[in-house]
GROMACS .gro file of C-alpha atoms in nm:
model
  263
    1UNK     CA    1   4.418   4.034   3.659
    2UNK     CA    2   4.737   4.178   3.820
    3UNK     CA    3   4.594   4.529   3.859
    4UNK     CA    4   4.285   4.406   3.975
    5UNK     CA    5   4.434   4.362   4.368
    6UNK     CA    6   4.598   4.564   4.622
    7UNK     CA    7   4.761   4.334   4.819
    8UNK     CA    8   4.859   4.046   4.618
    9UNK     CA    9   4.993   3.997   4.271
   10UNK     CA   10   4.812   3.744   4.033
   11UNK     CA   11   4.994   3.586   3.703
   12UNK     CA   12   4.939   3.294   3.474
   13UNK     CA   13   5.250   3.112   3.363
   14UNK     CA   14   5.300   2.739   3.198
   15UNK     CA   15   4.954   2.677   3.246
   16UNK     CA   16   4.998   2.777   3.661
   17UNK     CA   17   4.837   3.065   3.810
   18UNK     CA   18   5.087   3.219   4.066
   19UNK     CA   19   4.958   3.446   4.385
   20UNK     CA   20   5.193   3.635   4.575
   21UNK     CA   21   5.102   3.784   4.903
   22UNK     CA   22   5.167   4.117   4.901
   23UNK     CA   23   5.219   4.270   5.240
   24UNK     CA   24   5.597   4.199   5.369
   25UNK     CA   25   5.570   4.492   5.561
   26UNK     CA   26   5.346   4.320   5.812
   27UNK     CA   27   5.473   3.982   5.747
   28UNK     CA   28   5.194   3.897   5.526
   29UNK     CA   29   4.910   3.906   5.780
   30UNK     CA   30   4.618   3.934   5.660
   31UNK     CA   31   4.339   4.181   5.676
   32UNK     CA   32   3.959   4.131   5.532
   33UNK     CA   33   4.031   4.253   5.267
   34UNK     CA   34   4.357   4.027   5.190
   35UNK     CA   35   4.153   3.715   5.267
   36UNK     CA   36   3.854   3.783   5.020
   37UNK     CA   37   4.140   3.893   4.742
   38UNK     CA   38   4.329   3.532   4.754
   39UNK     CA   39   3.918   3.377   4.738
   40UNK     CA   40   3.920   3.582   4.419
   41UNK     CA   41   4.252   3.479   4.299
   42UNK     CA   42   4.184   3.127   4.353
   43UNK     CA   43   3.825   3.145   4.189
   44UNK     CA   44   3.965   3.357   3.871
   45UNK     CA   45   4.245   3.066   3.886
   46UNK     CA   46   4.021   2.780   3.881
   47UNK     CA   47   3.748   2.968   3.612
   48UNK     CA   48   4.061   3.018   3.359
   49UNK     CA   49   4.096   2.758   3.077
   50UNK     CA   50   4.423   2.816   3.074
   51UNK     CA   51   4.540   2.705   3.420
   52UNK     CA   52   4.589   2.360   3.565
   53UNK     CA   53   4.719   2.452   3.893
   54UNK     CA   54   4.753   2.672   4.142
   55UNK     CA   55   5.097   2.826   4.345
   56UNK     CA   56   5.059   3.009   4.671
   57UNK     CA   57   5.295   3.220   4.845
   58UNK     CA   58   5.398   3.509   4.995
   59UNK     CA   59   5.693   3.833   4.934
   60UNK     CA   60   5.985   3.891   5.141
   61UNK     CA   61   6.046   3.681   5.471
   62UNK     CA   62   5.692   3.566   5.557
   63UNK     CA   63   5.446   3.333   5.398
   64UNK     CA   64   5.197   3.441   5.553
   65UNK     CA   65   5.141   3.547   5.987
   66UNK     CA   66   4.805   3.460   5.989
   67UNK     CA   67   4.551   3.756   6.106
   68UNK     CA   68   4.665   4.114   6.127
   69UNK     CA   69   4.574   4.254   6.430
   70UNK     CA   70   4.580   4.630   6.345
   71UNK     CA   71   4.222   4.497   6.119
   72UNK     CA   72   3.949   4.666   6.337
   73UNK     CA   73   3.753   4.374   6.296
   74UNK     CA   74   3.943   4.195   6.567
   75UNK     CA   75   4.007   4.466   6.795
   76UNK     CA   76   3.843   4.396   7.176
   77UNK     CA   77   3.605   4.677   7.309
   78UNK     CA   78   3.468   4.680   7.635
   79UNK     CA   79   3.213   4.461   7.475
   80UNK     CA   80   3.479   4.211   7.354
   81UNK     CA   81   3.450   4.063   6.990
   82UNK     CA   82   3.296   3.824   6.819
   83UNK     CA   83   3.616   3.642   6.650
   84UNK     CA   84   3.384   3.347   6.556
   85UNK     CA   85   3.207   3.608   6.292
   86UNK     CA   86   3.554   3.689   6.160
   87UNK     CA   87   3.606   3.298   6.141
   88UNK     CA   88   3.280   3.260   5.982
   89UNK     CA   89   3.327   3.534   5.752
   90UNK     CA   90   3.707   3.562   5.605
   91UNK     CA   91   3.928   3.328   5.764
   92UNK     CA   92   3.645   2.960   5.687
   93UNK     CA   93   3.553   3.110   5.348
   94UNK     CA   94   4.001   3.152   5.289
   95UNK     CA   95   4.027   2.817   5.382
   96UNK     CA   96   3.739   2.649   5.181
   97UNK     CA   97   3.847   2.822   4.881
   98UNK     CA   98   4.159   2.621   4.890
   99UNK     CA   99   4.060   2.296   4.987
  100UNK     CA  100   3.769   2.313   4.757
  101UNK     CA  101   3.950   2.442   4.425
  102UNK     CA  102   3.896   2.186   4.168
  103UNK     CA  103   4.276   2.302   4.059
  104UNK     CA  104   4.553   2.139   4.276
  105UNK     CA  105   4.674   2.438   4.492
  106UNK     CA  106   5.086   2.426   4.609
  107UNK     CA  107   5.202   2.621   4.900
  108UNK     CA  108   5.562   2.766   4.818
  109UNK     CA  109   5.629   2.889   5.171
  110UNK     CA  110   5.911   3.133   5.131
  111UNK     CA  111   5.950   3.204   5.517
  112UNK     CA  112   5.799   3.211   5.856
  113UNK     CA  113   5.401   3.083   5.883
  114UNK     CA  114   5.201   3.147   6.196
  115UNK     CA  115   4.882   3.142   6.403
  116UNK     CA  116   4.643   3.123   6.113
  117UNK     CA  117   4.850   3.166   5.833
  118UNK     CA  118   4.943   2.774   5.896
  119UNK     CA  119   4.562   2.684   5.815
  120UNK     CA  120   4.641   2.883   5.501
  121UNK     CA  121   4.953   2.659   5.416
  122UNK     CA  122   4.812   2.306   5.513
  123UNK     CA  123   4.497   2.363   5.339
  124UNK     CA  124   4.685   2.351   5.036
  125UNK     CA  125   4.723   2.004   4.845
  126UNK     CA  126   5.102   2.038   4.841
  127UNK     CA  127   5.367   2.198   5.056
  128UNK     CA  128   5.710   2.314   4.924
  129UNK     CA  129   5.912   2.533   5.190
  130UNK     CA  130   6.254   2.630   5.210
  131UNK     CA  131   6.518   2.487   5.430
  132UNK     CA  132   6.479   2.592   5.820
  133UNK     CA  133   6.153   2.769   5.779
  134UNK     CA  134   5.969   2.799   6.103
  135UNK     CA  135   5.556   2.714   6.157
  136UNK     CA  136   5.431   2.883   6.485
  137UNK     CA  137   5.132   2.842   6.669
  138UNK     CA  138   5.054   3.144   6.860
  139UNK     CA  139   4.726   3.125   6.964
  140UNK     CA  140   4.794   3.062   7.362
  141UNK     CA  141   5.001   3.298   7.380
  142UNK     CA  142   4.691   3.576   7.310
  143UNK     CA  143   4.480   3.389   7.528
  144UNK     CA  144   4.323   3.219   7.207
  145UNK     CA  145   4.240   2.825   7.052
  146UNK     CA  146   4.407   2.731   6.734
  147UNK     CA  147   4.129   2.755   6.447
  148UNK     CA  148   4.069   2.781   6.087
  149UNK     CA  149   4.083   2.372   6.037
  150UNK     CA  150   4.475   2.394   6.186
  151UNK     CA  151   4.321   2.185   6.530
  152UNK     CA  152   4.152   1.894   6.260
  153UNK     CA  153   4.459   1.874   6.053
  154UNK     CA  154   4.763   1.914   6.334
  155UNK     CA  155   4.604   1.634   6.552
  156UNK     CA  156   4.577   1.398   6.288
  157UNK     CA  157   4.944   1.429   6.103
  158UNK     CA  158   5.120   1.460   6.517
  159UNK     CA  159   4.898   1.291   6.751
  160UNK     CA  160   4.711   1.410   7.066
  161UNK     CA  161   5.081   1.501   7.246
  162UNK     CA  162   5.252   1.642   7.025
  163UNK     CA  163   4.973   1.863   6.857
  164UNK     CA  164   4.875   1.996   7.255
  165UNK     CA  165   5.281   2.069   7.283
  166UNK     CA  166   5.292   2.264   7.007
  167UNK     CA  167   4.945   2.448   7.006
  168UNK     CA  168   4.986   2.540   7.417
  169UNK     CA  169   5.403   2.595   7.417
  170UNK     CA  170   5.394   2.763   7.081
  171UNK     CA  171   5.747   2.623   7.044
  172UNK     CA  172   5.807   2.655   6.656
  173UNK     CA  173   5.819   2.313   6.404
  174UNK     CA  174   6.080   2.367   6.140
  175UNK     CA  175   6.025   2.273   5.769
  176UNK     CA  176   6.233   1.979   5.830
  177UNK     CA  177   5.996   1.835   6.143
  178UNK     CA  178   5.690   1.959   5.919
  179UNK     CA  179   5.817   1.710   5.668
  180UNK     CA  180   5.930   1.435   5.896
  181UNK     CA  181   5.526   1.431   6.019
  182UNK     CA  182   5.422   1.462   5.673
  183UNK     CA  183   5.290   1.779   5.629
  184UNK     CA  184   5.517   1.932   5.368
  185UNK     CA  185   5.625   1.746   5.048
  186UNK     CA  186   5.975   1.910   4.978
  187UNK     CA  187   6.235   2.144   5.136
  188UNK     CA  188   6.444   2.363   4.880
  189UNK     CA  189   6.582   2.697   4.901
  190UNK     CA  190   6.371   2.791   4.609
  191UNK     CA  191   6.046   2.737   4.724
  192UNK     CA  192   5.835   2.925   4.426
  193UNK     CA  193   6.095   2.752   4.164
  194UNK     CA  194   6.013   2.385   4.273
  195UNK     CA  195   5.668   2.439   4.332
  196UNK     CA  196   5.661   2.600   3.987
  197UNK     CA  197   5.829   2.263   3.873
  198UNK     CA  198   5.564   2.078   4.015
  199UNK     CA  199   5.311   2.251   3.893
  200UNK     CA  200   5.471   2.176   3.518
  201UNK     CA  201   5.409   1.786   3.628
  202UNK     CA  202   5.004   1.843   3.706
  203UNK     CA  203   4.974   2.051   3.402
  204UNK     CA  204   5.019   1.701   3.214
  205UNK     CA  205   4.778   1.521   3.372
  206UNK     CA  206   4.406   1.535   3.314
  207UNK     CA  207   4.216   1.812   3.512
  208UNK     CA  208   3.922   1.552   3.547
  209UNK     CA  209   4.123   1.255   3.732
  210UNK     CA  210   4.348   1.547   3.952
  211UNK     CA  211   4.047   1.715   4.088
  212UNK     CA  212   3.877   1.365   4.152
  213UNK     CA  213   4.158   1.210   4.338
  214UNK     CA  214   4.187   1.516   4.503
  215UNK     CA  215   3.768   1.477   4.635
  216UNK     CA  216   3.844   1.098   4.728
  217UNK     CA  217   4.165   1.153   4.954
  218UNK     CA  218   4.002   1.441   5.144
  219UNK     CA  219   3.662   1.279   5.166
  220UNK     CA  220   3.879   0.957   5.312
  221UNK     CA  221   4.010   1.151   5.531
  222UNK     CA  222   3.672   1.207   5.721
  223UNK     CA  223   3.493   0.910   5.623
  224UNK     CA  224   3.475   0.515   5.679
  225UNK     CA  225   3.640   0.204   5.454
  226UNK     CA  226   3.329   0.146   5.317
  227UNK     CA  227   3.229   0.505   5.226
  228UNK     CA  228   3.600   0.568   5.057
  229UNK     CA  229   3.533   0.289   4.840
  230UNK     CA  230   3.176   0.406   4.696
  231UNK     CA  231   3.367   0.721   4.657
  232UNK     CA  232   3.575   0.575   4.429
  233UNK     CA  233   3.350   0.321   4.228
  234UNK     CA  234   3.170   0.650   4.157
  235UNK     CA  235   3.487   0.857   4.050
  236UNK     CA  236   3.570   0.513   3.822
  237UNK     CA  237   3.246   0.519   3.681
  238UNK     CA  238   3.248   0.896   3.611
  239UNK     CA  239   3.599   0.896   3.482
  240UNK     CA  240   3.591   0.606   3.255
  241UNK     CA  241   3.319   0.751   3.062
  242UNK     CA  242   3.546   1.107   2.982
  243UNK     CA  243   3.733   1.168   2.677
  244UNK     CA  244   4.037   1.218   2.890
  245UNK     CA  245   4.062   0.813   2.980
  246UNK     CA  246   4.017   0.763   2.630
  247UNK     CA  247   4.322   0.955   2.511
  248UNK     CA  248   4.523   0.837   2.806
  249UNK     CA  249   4.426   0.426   2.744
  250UNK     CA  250   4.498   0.541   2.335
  251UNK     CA  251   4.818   0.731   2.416
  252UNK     CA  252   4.924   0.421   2.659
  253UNK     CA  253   4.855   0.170   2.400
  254UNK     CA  254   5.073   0.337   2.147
  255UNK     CA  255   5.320   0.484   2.369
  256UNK     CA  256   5.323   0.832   2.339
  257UNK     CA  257   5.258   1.098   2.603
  258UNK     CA  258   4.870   1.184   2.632
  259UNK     CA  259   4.683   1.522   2.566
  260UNK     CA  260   4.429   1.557   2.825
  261UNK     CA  261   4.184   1.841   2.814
  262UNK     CA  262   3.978   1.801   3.100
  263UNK     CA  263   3.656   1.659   2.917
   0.00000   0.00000   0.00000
């Protein structure tokens, strides 16, 4: 899979696919092409019998900068351009992949994250970042609206006041407020290393119940009391009946550590 992309690397280690973003030299934005390559990744990751999870992150001092504007596809003309296609197209499609991978997906965010490359990070299930690492909104200041999910997920962790402060200022959020509103799990000055950890922790558990709980939380999230819990009468139902809750009741009962394999 490695050679198969041009700007990203792709590797499968202790049961973890790993995708660096491969373009430090603009800060990890991301052209077209860049987008539909991590979709790939993340859909070779999540067809691959040998991964349970997924890392995310980006080379040198950027996790990712969100849209590279050199991409002609979001250059104005004298007819403007239609950046709703290029939402509809790359940037939607980017962020779908992740919050729709049946694999848990952790962003190890190695450095800076902006404008869109923040939808990028908080799409993923888990955040690691290092120490000081700052998240900027940028849109205002190119006359644009956040986008990409950010707006949904912002106002809910930070509130009306604080999400309008920090979309319309564009004053950066450091890891350590990220984490203090709940949006990252963990600060550590090797990002990769203890996401890579974590990763080791989901590889034990059973693919089935991870990607379930993973559907229930995000379809809470957007639904009512009542709807959350036929969610997860349903998710009972379906998991009680896989081979998976049988080896983890058996393992239980005699004490050992279970061998789920996602049937």
């Amino acid at each position: 899979m490695a050679g198969a992309f041009k700007y990203l690397t792709y590797k499968e280690e202790n049961r973890t696919a790993l995708i660096t973003i491969t373009r430090p030299e603009v800060y990890n934005a991301l052209n077209a092409d860049a987008k539909m390559e991590i979709v790939q990744a993340i859909r070779e990751a999540n067809k691959s019998p040998d991964v349970r999870s997924i890392v995310l992150t980006g080379e040198g001092k950027a996790f990712c900068t969100g849209q590279d504007l050199n991409d002609r596809s979001v250059q104005a003309s004298n007819g403007g351009v239609d950046l709703g296609n290029t939402l509809q197209t790359e940037w939607n499609p980017l962020v779908n992949a992740i919050r729709e991978s049946n694999k848990i997906v952790i962003a190890a965010v190695n450095g800076v994250c902006a404008g869109a490359g923040i939808s990028v990070a908080i799409a993923c299930d888990m955040i690691v970042s290092r120490p000081g690492v700052k998240f900027m909104g940028a849109f205002s200041k190119l006359g644009l609206a956040p986008d990409a999910g950010s707006t949904y997920i912002f106002s809910r962790a930070l509130g009306y006041h604080k999400t309008i402060e920090f979309f319309l200022l564009g004053k950066p959020l450091t890891a350590e407020e990220m984490e203090a509103a709940g949006l990252i799990n963990k600060i550590d000055d090797d990002a990769v290393g203890s996401a890579m950890l974590i990763a080791l922790e989901l590889a034990k558990l059973s693919p089935l119940s991870s990607a379930m709980i993973k559907k229930n939380i995000k379809a809470a999230l957007d639904s009512t009391f009542a709807a959350s819990m036929e969610r997860e009468t349903y998710a009972q139902r379906f998991l009680g009946n896989s081979a998976d809750y049988k080896e983890g009741l058996t393992a239980f009962l005699s004490k050992r550590e279970p061998n789920f394999t996602g049937n």
